[in-house]
Amino acid sequence: MSRRTSVPLRIGNIIVGGGAPISVQSMTNTDTRDIAATVRQIKELEDCGAEIVRLAVPDVEAAEAISGIKRETSLPLIGDIHFDYRLALAALRAGVDGLRLNPGNIRKREQIAMVVTMAREREIPIRVGVNAGSLPANFEAEEPLSRRMVDAALRQVELMEELDFNLIKVALKAFDVPATIEAYEMIADRIPYPLHLGITEAGLPRAGAIRSAIGVGVLLYKGIGDTIRVSLSAHPCEEVVAAYEILKALGLRRSGVTLVSCPSCGRAEIDVLKLAPEVDRYLEKARKPIKVAIMGCVVNGPGEARGADVGIAGGRGKGIIFRKGKVIRTVPKEDLLEALKAEIDSLLERKNEAGW
Amino acid sequence: MSRRTSVPLRIGNIIVGGGAPISVQSMTNTDTRDIAATVRQIKELEDCGAEIVRLAVPDVEAAEAISGIKRETSLPLIGDIHFDYRLALAALRAGVDGLRLNPGNIRKREQIAMVVTMAREREIPIRVGVNAGSLPANFEAEEPLSRRMVDAALRQVELMEELDFNLIKVALKAFDVPATIEAYEMIADRIPYPLHLGITEAGLPRAGAIRSAIGVGVLLYKGIGDTIRVSLSAHPCEEVVAAYEILKALGLRRSGVTLVSCPSCGRAEIDVLKLAPEVDRYLEKARKPIKVAIMGCVVNGPGEARGADVGIAGGRGKGIIFRKGKVIRTVPKEDLLEALKAEIDSLLERKNEAGW
């Protein structure tokens, strides 16, 4: 996988693009005007690994709340602006680290110019965030959706460039996965700016994570994308967990535990479906990038789990414990979970001592 | 998306390859010897949409149980064989509709020949099912994993061809997503047979569905793949649901409801995170391919959900109901859920009357 090169941007203390690690974004779903609730959720997001947080700015009160929110939190904050450019100005004054403007509903040149001028002075990047659901009316033509999204983004990008502004990031989101992929592919060669990937309104976690994983995953696999947001109808930390799973699956980030576990079948000698969730819960707080395997039998057990730091597999009447694919001992089945936990503890301890 | 062409196979009443709809497989996790439990699970799998079911055949008793299981079920059954070619013969005699042989642990030419001869007589396809975790020892070289998997598969395929057998399907599964994608891409041009896609030991549903969606999704997006199995440590129906979500996201199958819902944010006027799961549960049994949208506000509400048959969005102090992106009426927020359910019922009724 060779990655598309993009001009790096700084959003607070996070670099987006230019070969920086692909960053994980999410968005609060609290009322932005409720500073306490929003601060609480941003801290939850920080705990679960979000690196950039976006907030809706539906009115002036919300824009002004940002300065209070920023005082009590440390993640970079992006103000999400629709319809009214004055909210963008207010958010900039309140100290946002980035803006998202929807070119479908803020389009007047003089309005964009005012936002861009203030953003340039403060060196605050702006995302041109196109949504299939809010394309400018004049783009409602016979063109395919992907082209209409790209055209809407390019028009806004060109306007910003004319205004001598280039702290630009672009997103082209739709619910339609193939159209989204096409749109990003189309724009990737036409602009030098970082791309923010996402599938919009993807739904509940079960289906939404799958839609997002395909859309974002196909693009990342092609080397396209600098930062991602998984949109799910769920607590925003679910989005962050899903985002890291996508990045881990493609080897683009290492974060926390990777659990290898088989689906179980008529060959299983241990109850994988009971053990795997228990081990997953046990590992929930582990932040070291370790790999743990839970395999029902020995067909693929130690073999498939060769890359796992520690694992278990079912054998005839007993449980097998292995490290990096090597069997290190066998234990009675009923002791397997405790034995695995002890192995995990000792592994994490060794990693701590080794200083990573 | 243009699809790779492959020679079609018949597995029971399902065509795999040759441009047939991409079929959805799963595998029982019951003890195959327990006929009643296995029959019960196969019926559950049929209810949730599985089209082909695989069963582990760890011993002769399991192989012989297949005839009893077949009598009481109607989905095509595939016997999963490891180590002992005689289990393949017993499964064929018991009436399986397909076999899966692991070339990592059944390799002797004369053993393969006996299986292939009986399968040819009965016109039963065989899947050459390579797993990264059980590659033949002589493939443990310095070659990359993808190439070793491909080589293991090709060696088995060539042996079968020499034995004048071509009812072949191939799978090359690993936990490593990029290696799996590479392996399938490599083999796609080298053999004419259908490809069965999957990421093996992908883990619990949350992470496993994402790994599978990327691996299978990237390949399907490239036009590669004829049948899929999502491997999850969960009830096998979870695998089937995930498989259809992957296929639906890429527009390759239509099955049941597609729920479009936004992640909610500080702009939301209705409680999307509460409404979306309720609507999802309400729609659980609906098998018509309808699209329902639940949007927190009007920014992308009717617009993004233009493709939705019916949807709701939050407005100031009220709820909006729309059909195909057109607002049809507004209702008090507290009546929104019931009003949407009524719209869904009437939509399903109209579809029933229209006969699809």
XYZ file of C-alpha atoms in Angstrom:
712
model
C 0.000 0.000 0.000
C 1.563 3.294 -1.027
C -0.257 6.276 0.378
C -1.406 9.358 -1.507
C 0.692 12.300 -0.398
C -1.112 15.331 0.934
C -0.122 18.700 2.324
C -0.094 18.410 6.120
C -2.352 20.538 8.304
C -2.190 21.195 12.002
C -5.448 20.870 13.935
C -4.559 21.774 17.498
C -1.711 19.408 18.342
C -2.654 16.836 15.693
C -1.086 16.716 12.240
C -3.492 15.607 9.517
C -2.037 14.534 6.192
C 1.530 14.640 4.943
C 2.132 11.067 6.021
C 1.057 11.577 9.652
C -0.722 8.618 11.274
C -4.337 8.507 10.177
C -6.185 10.330 12.934
C -9.479 9.301 14.491
C -12.280 11.820 14.834
C -15.676 11.762 16.422
C -18.404 14.264 17.237
C -20.256 15.089 20.422
C -23.988 14.486 20.518
C -24.630 16.668 23.551
C -26.209 20.097 23.340
C -23.100 22.209 22.705
C -24.589 24.994 24.837
C -24.535 22.617 27.814
C -20.873 23.123 28.639
C -20.733 20.605 31.496
C -22.324 17.775 29.492
C -20.188 18.522 26.442
C -16.975 18.655 28.482
C -17.903 15.333 30.090
C -18.422 13.709 26.703
C -15.199 15.122 25.258
C -13.343 13.593 28.216
C -15.030 10.251 27.532
C -13.937 10.593 23.929
C -10.379 11.321 24.987
C -10.425 8.236 27.241
C -11.588 5.991 24.423
C -8.951 7.292 22.028
C -10.523 10.058 19.926
C -7.911 12.484 18.641
C -10.082 15.268 17.221
C -13.617 16.165 18.320
C -16.220 18.016 16.320
C -19.104 19.944 17.874
C -22.299 21.190 16.277
C -22.628 24.978 16.293
C -26.314 25.547 15.594
C -26.495 29.025 17.161
C -24.461 31.854 18.693
C -24.826 30.488 22.202
C -23.286 27.202 21.058
C -20.445 29.076 19.338
C -19.712 31.051 22.462
C -19.848 27.933 24.660
C -16.777 26.660 22.823
C -14.419 28.933 24.752
C -15.654 27.481 28.049
C -15.445 23.945 26.654
C -11.909 24.509 25.409
C -10.759 25.711 28.817
C -11.733 22.386 30.389
C -10.643 19.936 27.689
C -7.499 19.240 25.734
C -8.493 17.554 22.457
C -8.557 19.716 19.316
C -12.099 20.977 18.700
C -13.741 21.536 15.332
C -16.822 23.699 14.955
C -19.440 22.264 12.586
C -21.159 25.078 10.744
C -24.252 25.055 8.530
C -26.290 27.870 6.957
C -24.873 30.869 8.854
C -21.300 32.052 8.233
C -21.524 34.279 11.331
C -21.484 31.137 13.464
C -18.133 30.293 11.886
C -16.795 33.708 12.862
C -18.116 33.305 16.399
C -16.591 29.820 16.660
C -13.222 31.179 15.491
C -13.386 33.924 18.092
C -14.240 31.296 20.706
C -11.015 29.459 19.867
C -11.900 26.428 17.741
C -8.965 24.501 16.280
C -10.761 23.811 13.023
C -13.953 24.568 11.141
C -16.168 22.471 8.964
C -18.235 24.342 6.423
C -20.929 22.697 4.349
C -20.619 24.055 0.807
C -24.210 23.021 0.228
C -25.521 25.697 2.560
C -22.804 28.375 2.889
C -21.880 29.576 -0.567
C -21.856 33.354 -0.889
C -18.420 34.519 -1.890
C -18.356 37.482 0.486
C -19.424 35.290 3.397
C -16.783 32.671 2.669
C -14.261 35.501 2.312
C -14.980 36.795 5.795
C -14.607 33.338 7.342
C -11.461 32.569 5.374
C -9.841 35.882 6.308
C -10.325 35.304 10.003
C -9.270 31.626 9.719
C -6.102 32.638 7.851
C -5.150 35.135 10.543
C -5.560 32.471 13.203
C -4.104 29.649 11.073
C -7.224 27.585 11.558
C -7.930 24.913 8.906
C -11.318 24.606 7.270
C -12.848 21.389 6.089
C -14.965 21.614 2.971
C -17.454 19.004 4.123
C -19.784 17.922 1.354
C -22.778 15.736 2.212
C -24.831 13.994 -0.431
C -27.915 15.086 1.475
C -27.215 18.788 1.297
C -25.735 19.431 -2.125
C -26.364 22.889 -3.574
C -29.582 22.889 -5.565
C -27.797 23.613 -8.846
C -25.958 20.338 -8.505
C -29.166 18.335 -8.579
C -28.562 17.494 -12.196
C -28.335 14.234 -14.094
C -24.670 13.850 -13.163
C -23.891 10.855 -10.976
C -23.839 11.572 -7.249
C -20.081 11.112 -6.955
C -19.403 13.771 -9.595
C -21.890 16.180 -8.084
C -20.192 15.856 -4.698
C -16.768 16.385 -6.239
C -17.960 19.415 -8.203
C -19.490 20.984 -5.105
C -16.236 20.478 -3.190
C -13.992 21.752 -5.991
C -16.031 24.904 -6.447
C -15.633 25.732 -2.747
C -11.938 24.778 -2.760
C -11.272 27.016 -5.774
C -13.030 29.898 -4.111
C -10.871 29.478 -1.008
C -7.716 29.261 -3.122
C -8.691 32.457 -4.924
C -8.975 34.003 -1.496
C -5.398 32.851 -0.873
C -6.413 30.252 1.692
C -5.009 26.751 1.607
C -5.461 25.287 5.081
C -8.027 23.022 3.490
C -9.292 19.538 4.184
C -12.031 17.900 2.125
C -14.753 15.327 2.802
C -17.323 13.884 0.393
C -19.756 11.805 2.390
C -22.798 9.855 1.332
C -24.744 6.858 2.611
C -24.114 5.249 -0.757
C -20.822 3.375 -0.300
C -19.750 2.935 -3.951
C -20.626 6.574 -4.739
C -18.568 7.734 -1.772
C -15.581 5.644 -2.824
C -15.810 6.963 -6.386
C -16.041 10.556 -5.217
C -12.915 10.350 -3.065
C -11.013 8.539 -5.816
C -11.999 11.251 -8.275
C -10.894 14.134 -6.088
C -7.728 12.448 -4.780
C -5.705 13.343 -7.873
C -7.157 16.796 -8.321
C -6.278 18.510 -5.044
C -3.221 18.329 -2.781
C -5.190 18.634 0.475
C -5.784 16.014 3.164
C -8.967 13.983 2.864
C -11.306 13.265 5.758
C -13.113 9.974 5.117
C -16.516 8.825 6.225
C -19.803 7.231 5.254
C -22.607 9.458 6.412
C -25.724 8.461 8.342
C -24.413 4.902 8.300
C -26.959 3.765 10.876
C -26.822 1.650 14.004
C -23.497 0.094 15.013
C -24.069 -3.370 13.567
C -24.827 -2.266 10.013
C -23.178 1.150 10.217
C -19.767 -0.180 11.206
C -19.889 -2.543 8.234
C -20.873 0.211 5.778
C -18.150 2.451 7.162
C -15.554 -0.323 7.177
C -16.133 -0.997 3.489
C -16.235 2.633 2.386
C -13.351 3.845 4.486
C -11.520 0.517 4.186
C -11.528 0.396 0.378
C -10.185 3.952 0.234
C -7.509 3.425 2.872
C -6.491 0.213 1.138
C -5.983 2.295 -2.013
C -3.824 4.695 -0.023
C -6.445 7.460 0.107
C -7.414 9.233 3.333
C -5.714 11.147 6.129
C -8.264 11.207 8.933
C -11.468 9.254 9.479
C -14.762 9.495 11.238
C -17.114 6.538 11.546
C -20.683 7.863 11.870
C -22.892 5.650 14.009
C -26.199 6.140 15.800
C -24.584 5.312 19.139
C -22.384 6.775 21.863
C -19.528 8.485 20.022
C -16.990 6.170 21.686
C -18.508 3.379 19.579
C -17.397 5.380 16.557
C -13.872 5.627 17.897
C -13.639 1.906 18.642
C -14.882 1.114 15.133
C -12.438 3.582 13.579
C -9.491 1.947 15.295
C -10.672 -1.509 14.291
C -10.659 -0.357 10.671
C -7.175 1.098 11.009
C -5.871 -1.953 12.885
C -7.290 -4.345 10.306
C -5.269 -2.567 7.627
C -2.159 -2.304 9.769
C -2.380 1.506 9.737
C -2.534 2.039 13.509
C -1.762 -0.064 16.534
C -4.090 0.518 19.418
C -5.021 -1.724 22.279
C -5.755 -5.382 22.052
C -6.455 -7.391 18.933
C -8.565 -10.427 19.690
C -8.290 -13.342 17.281
C -11.130 -15.775 17.877
C -12.706 -18.483 15.799
C -16.431 -18.750 15.124
C -16.528 -22.177 16.786
C -17.970 -25.203 15.056
C -18.781 -28.851 15.678
C -15.084 -29.430 16.168
C -14.626 -27.016 19.078
C -13.347 -28.533 22.334
C -13.880 -25.373 24.391
C -16.744 -22.881 24.572
C -15.311 -20.081 22.412
C -18.551 -18.111 22.366
C -18.490 -17.888 26.167
C -14.743 -17.420 26.602
C -14.147 -14.801 23.892
C -16.477 -12.135 25.321
C -15.082 -12.743 28.822
C -11.528 -12.287 27.618
C -12.605 -9.238 25.606
C -14.070 -7.651 28.734
C -10.947 -8.524 30.715
C -8.837 -6.773 28.107
C -11.040 -3.721 27.771
C -8.710 -1.369 29.594
C -5.458 -2.746 28.198
C -3.949 -0.111 25.914
C -0.831 -2.045 24.891
C -1.014 -3.344 21.327
C -1.104 -7.033 22.214
C -2.725 -9.857 20.271
C -4.674 -12.580 22.061
C -6.145 -15.685 20.402
C -9.028 -17.926 21.432
C -9.412 -20.990 19.236
C -11.879 -23.829 19.584
C -9.589 -26.586 18.366
C -6.091 -27.318 17.164
C -6.784 -27.269 13.385
C -5.827 -23.639 13.063
C -5.263 -22.944 16.740
C -1.591 -22.344 17.363
C -0.978 -22.020 13.607
C -3.347 -19.213 12.738
C -2.535 -17.599 16.056
C 1.201 -17.658 15.377
C 1.173 -13.893 15.370
C -0.643 -13.799 18.738
C 1.370 -12.930 21.822
C -0.682 -15.376 23.831
C -3.549 -17.694 23.072
C -5.591 -20.702 24.039
C -6.991 -23.584 22.021
C -9.169 -26.535 22.906
C -7.615 -30.001 22.827
C -9.069 -33.396 23.729
C -10.294 -32.940 27.282
C -7.832 -30.163 27.989
C -6.873 -26.630 27.173
C -3.682 -25.564 25.458
C -1.867 -22.319 26.141
C 0.495 -20.953 23.544
C 2.774 -17.985 23.059
C 3.557 -16.855 19.503
C 2.210 -20.169 18.209
C 4.357 -22.311 20.536
C 2.494 -24.501 23.001
C 3.827 -23.665 26.446
C 1.568 -25.813 28.585
C -1.740 -27.583 28.904
C -4.291 -27.016 31.660
C -7.638 -28.566 32.582
C -10.418 -26.916 30.547
C -12.007 -25.400 33.634
C -8.786 -23.576 34.495
C -8.232 -22.202 31.000
C -9.738 -18.747 31.481
C -7.817 -18.051 34.684
C -4.615 -19.376 33.172
C -5.051 -17.122 30.137
C -5.719 -14.096 32.343
C -2.509 -14.823 34.248
C -0.604 -15.076 30.949
C -2.081 -11.771 29.806
C -1.157 -10.079 33.085
C 2.391 -11.303 32.862
C 2.623 -10.266 29.215
C 1.384 -6.759 29.996
C 3.822 -6.551 32.901
C 6.738 -7.559 30.674
C 5.671 -4.943 28.126
C 5.456 -2.325 30.866
C 8.934 -3.180 32.078
C 10.194 -3.034 28.520
C 8.787 0.485 28.476
C 6.141 0.328 25.777
C -17.851 -2.602 -10.809
C -17.283 -5.304 -13.376
C -17.188 -8.759 -11.871
C -14.585 -11.454 -12.480
C -16.185 -14.260 -14.451
C -16.017 -17.737 -12.978
C -17.249 -21.179 -13.958
C -20.555 -21.767 -12.166
C -21.000 -24.624 -9.688
C -24.160 -26.093 -8.254
C -24.217 -26.675 -4.496
C -27.586 -28.236 -3.804
C -30.051 -25.772 -5.324
C -27.674 -22.808 -5.159
C -25.510 -21.687 -8.069
C -22.137 -20.318 -7.011
C -20.162 -18.317 -9.565
C -20.868 -17.654 -13.223
C -22.567 -14.373 -12.410
C -25.070 -15.838 -9.929
C -25.979 -13.602 -6.971
C -23.232 -13.743 -4.363
C -24.416 -16.375 -1.919
C -24.243 -16.181 1.855
C -22.786 -19.064 3.825
C -22.468 -19.840 7.489
C -21.453 -22.805 9.611
C -23.144 -24.590 12.487
C -21.443 -24.537 15.864
C -23.422 -27.430 17.311
C -21.984 -30.895 17.773
C -22.719 -32.355 14.340
C -23.423 -35.745 15.954
C -26.310 -34.125 17.830
C -28.773 -34.309 14.963
C -31.628 -32.534 16.753
C -29.496 -29.568 17.835
C -27.867 -29.287 14.424
C -31.195 -29.441 12.594
C -32.536 -26.743 14.906
C -29.607 -24.464 14.141
C -29.811 -25.055 10.406
C -33.469 -24.022 10.545
C -32.492 -20.870 12.434
C -29.916 -20.218 9.754
C -32.490 -20.671 7.035
C -34.812 -18.234 8.833
C -32.132 -15.570 9.040
C -31.220 -15.916 5.370
C -28.273 -18.316 5.101
C -28.149 -19.994 1.706
C -25.472 -22.644 2.272
C -24.525 -24.237 5.598
C -21.255 -25.922 6.474
C -20.886 -28.533 9.204
C -17.750 -29.786 10.911
C -17.096 -33.476 10.313
C -14.585 -34.377 13.016
C -15.353 -38.116 13.098
C -17.294 -40.906 11.416
C -20.292 -40.463 13.664
C -20.537 -36.824 12.572
C -20.242 -37.836 8.914
C -23.007 -40.366 9.286
C -25.233 -37.890 11.140
C -25.374 -35.820 7.961
C -27.916 -38.133 6.316
C -30.290 -37.670 9.246
C -29.695 -33.916 9.219
C -30.323 -33.690 5.470
C -33.652 -35.485 5.812
C -34.949 -32.783 8.139
C -33.519 -29.662 6.515
C -33.518 -28.097 3.082
C -30.435 -25.842 2.809
C -27.425 -27.210 0.914
C -24.954 -28.760 3.353
C -21.186 -28.736 3.073
C -19.020 -31.160 5.032
C -15.877 -29.588 6.500
C -13.051 -32.103 6.467
C -9.635 -32.014 8.084
C -6.887 -34.623 8.457
C -8.806 -37.760 7.435
C -9.898 -38.271 3.821
C -12.146 -41.155 4.926
C -14.413 -38.608 6.608
C -14.862 -36.983 3.192
C -15.901 -40.322 1.727
C -18.314 -40.932 4.598
C -19.772 -37.429 4.213
C -20.275 -38.003 0.474
C -22.041 -41.286 1.186
C -24.210 -39.460 3.740
C -25.362 -37.071 1.024
C -23.500 -33.773 1.487
C -23.970 -31.188 -1.246
C -20.387 -30.015 -1.074
C -17.075 -30.744 0.596
C -14.392 -28.506 1.967
C -10.927 -30.006 2.120
C -8.042 -28.294 3.842
C -4.985 -28.747 1.619
C -2.836 -28.115 4.671
C -3.792 -31.404 6.250
C -5.075 -33.703 3.464
C -2.434 -33.937 0.788
C -1.644 -37.497 -0.248
C -2.362 -37.919 -3.934
C -4.013 -41.320 -3.567
C -6.271 -40.015 -0.786
C -7.329 -36.970 -2.787
C -7.910 -39.283 -5.753
C -10.353 -41.437 -3.818
C -12.318 -38.413 -2.624
C -12.313 -36.807 -6.047
C -13.477 -39.989 -7.760
C -16.483 -40.328 -5.486
C -17.255 -36.587 -5.697
C -17.105 -36.708 -9.512
C -19.546 -39.604 -9.648
C -21.967 -37.698 -7.429
C -21.259 -34.285 -9.024
C -20.391 -32.821 -5.649
C -18.139 -29.733 -5.661
C -15.082 -29.519 -3.458
C -13.737 -26.351 -1.956
C -9.990 -26.139 -1.637
C -10.062 -24.244 1.625
C -6.680 -22.856 2.576
C -6.224 -21.363 6.037
C -3.168 -19.332 6.969
C -3.101 -21.241 10.242
C -2.791 -24.681 8.700
C -0.541 -24.311 5.703
C 1.485 -27.383 4.771
C 4.816 -27.359 6.599
C 6.821 -27.078 3.373
C 5.177 -23.736 2.687
C 6.570 -22.217 5.874
C 9.234 -20.488 3.869
C 10.319 -16.893 3.541
C 7.625 -16.235 0.940
C 4.958 -13.752 2.008
C 1.842 -15.298 3.537
C -0.349 -14.426 0.552
C 1.925 -16.270 -1.856
C 2.197 -19.302 0.398
C -1.585 -19.526 0.593
C -1.919 -19.215 -3.171
C 0.769 -21.838 -3.763
C -0.916 -24.283 -1.362
C -4.237 -23.805 -3.157
C -2.787 -24.061 -6.669
C -0.944 -27.283 -5.859
C -4.216 -28.876 -4.679
C -6.174 -27.465 -7.619
C -3.627 -28.826 -10.112
C -3.772 -32.236 -8.487
C -7.557 -32.264 -8.799
C -7.373 -31.142 -12.428
C -4.914 -33.929 -13.170
C -7.495 -36.258 -11.675
C -9.973 -34.821 -14.171
C -11.999 -33.031 -11.532
C -13.095 -29.432 -11.967
C -16.043 -28.883 -9.634
C -13.723 -26.693 -7.657
C -14.140 -23.653 -5.450
C -11.230 -21.959 -3.688
C -10.800 -20.011 -0.452
C -7.645 -18.415 0.956
C -8.407 -17.189 4.426
C -6.239 -15.485 7.009
C -6.778 -13.165 9.954
C -4.422 -10.744 8.226
C -6.708 -8.604 6.058
C -4.186 -7.177 3.548
C -2.579 -10.627 3.095
C -5.994 -12.163 2.442
C -6.871 -9.496 -0.120
C -3.529 -9.971 -1.884
C -3.926 -13.745 -1.965
C -7.361 -13.614 -3.594
C -6.196 -10.972 -6.081
C -3.237 -13.157 -6.994
C -5.288 -16.300 -7.591
C -8.208 -14.552 -9.301
C -6.440 -14.420 -12.666
C -4.882 -17.845 -12.427
C -7.900 -20.125 -12.069
C -11.384 -20.075 -13.582
C -13.145 -21.371 -10.468
C -15.501 -19.548 -8.108
C -13.927 -17.941 -5.060
C -15.332 -18.240 -1.552
C -14.318 -15.160 0.451
C -13.715 -14.769 4.154
C -11.449 -13.454 6.873
C -10.751 -16.255 9.288
C -10.965 -16.149 13.087
C -12.059 -12.536 12.761
C -13.144 -12.379 16.400
C -16.172 -11.039 18.232
C -18.909 -9.331 16.204
C -17.866 -5.741 16.818
C -14.296 -6.080 15.568
C -14.829 -9.202 13.459
C -17.555 -7.689 11.314
C -15.275 -4.737 10.577
C -12.303 -6.961 9.644
C -14.562 -9.067 7.445
C -16.239 -6.057 5.877
C -12.885 -4.617 4.822
C -11.399 -7.884 3.557
C -14.478 -9.145 1.779
C -15.581 -5.624 0.845
C -12.339 -4.631 -0.884
C -12.413 -7.847 -2.923
C -16.083 -7.590 -3.864
C -15.537 -3.951 -4.801
C -12.815 -5.159 -7.170
C -15.285 -7.647 -8.644
C -13.702 -10.681 -6.989
C -15.733 -13.272 -5.075
C -18.738 -15.526 -5.674
C -19.840 -16.581 -2.200
C -18.975 -15.250 1.237
C -18.791 -16.324 4.813
C -18.272 -13.883 7.651
C -16.586 -15.709 10.551
C -17.622 -14.366 13.943
C -17.427 -15.699 17.479
C -21.202 -15.456 17.852
C -24.425 -17.208 16.889
C -24.059 -18.029 13.194
C -27.052 -15.840 12.322
C -24.880 -12.871 13.303
C -22.583 -13.953 10.498
C -25.457 -14.023 8.039
C -26.701 -10.586 9.034
C -23.184 -9.173 8.665
C -22.751 -10.867 5.282
C -25.924 -9.290 3.922
C -24.924 -5.885 5.275
C -21.680 -6.171 3.324
C -23.522 -7.171 0.157
C -26.183 -4.496 0.606
C -23.580 -1.774 1.191
C -22.067 -2.603 -2.194
C -25.420 -2.921 -3.916
C -24.784 -6.614 -4.634
C -27.850 -8.016 -2.875
C -31.109 -6.588 -1.624
C -32.302 -8.137 1.586
C -34.584 -6.764 4.233
C -34.532 -3.283 5.576
C -31.785 -0.726 5.194
C -31.796 1.742 8.040
C -30.258 5.134 7.355
C -29.689 6.979 10.625
C -27.484 9.853 11.619
C -25.092 9.761 14.559
C -26.919 12.676 16.188
C -25.110 15.808 17.310
C -25.732 19.057 19.141
C -28.070 19.993 16.320
C -30.479 17.068 16.762
C -34.089 17.931 17.506
C -35.176 14.350 18.196
C -33.560 11.529 20.163
C -32.060 9.532 17.301
C -30.120 7.196 19.589
C -33.352 6.124 21.256
C -35.547 6.070 18.147
C -33.187 4.252 15.781
C -32.884 1.025 17.821
C -36.660 1.007 18.404
C -37.355 1.313 14.694
C -34.683 -1.301 13.975
C -36.400 -3.761 16.327
C -39.776 -2.938 14.776
C -38.375 -3.755 11.353
C -36.567 -6.915 12.392
C -38.978 -9.286 10.714
C -39.591 -7.215 7.598
C -38.028 -9.007 4.659
C -38.976 -6.502 1.964
C -36.030 -4.463 0.733
C -37.223 -1.109 2.061
C -35.135 1.838 3.191
C -36.051 3.794 6.319
C -34.313 6.967 7.507
C -34.067 8.521 10.967
C -32.403 11.910 10.970
C -31.840 14.242 13.903
C -32.333 17.483 12.009
C -33.162 18.945 8.643
C -29.585 19.676 7.474
C -29.295 16.370 5.680
C -32.627 14.936 6.754
C -34.910 14.696 3.753
C -31.976 15.354 1.415
C -29.660 12.533 2.398
C -32.675 10.314 2.857
C -34.000 11.048 -0.632
C -33.451 7.408 -1.484
C -35.415 6.288 1.590
C -38.939 4.995 1.124
C -39.954 6.616 4.371
C -38.181 8.646 6.999
C -38.389 11.040 9.876
C -36.368 14.095 10.795
C -36.412 16.440 13.756
C -37.572 20.012 13.210
C -38.105 22.860 15.660
C -40.484 21.463 18.251
C -41.919 18.941 15.825
C -41.231 15.860 13.816
C -41.223 15.648 10.041
C -42.282 12.614 8.057
C -41.072 12.218 4.515
C -41.395 9.780 1.642
C -38.599 9.619 -0.946
C -37.246 12.900 0.379
C -40.608 14.730 0.125
C -42.087 16.031 3.371
C -45.593 14.607 3.636
C -46.564 15.885 7.061
C -45.408 17.074 10.452
C -46.417 15.548 13.789
C -45.729 16.393 17.420
C -42.390 14.878 18.467
C -44.018 12.516 20.938
C -46.133 10.974 18.161
C -43.240 10.545 15.744
C -42.419 6.904 16.473
C -46.024 5.745 16.155
C -46.529 7.802 13.010
C -43.413 6.265 11.452
C -44.550 2.758 12.351
C -47.890 3.449 10.663
C -46.063 4.705 7.563
C -43.902 1.577 7.535
C -46.924 -0.685 7.886
C -48.687 1.023 5.026
C -45.540 0.887 2.884
C -45.122 -2.838 3.509
C -48.778 -3.376 2.725
C -48.488 -1.511 -0.565
C -45.424 -3.584 -1.427
C -47.306 -6.775 -0.572
C -50.175 -5.758 -2.793
C -47.771 -4.929 -5.560
C -46.556 -8.492 -5.182
C -42.897 -8.084 -4.175
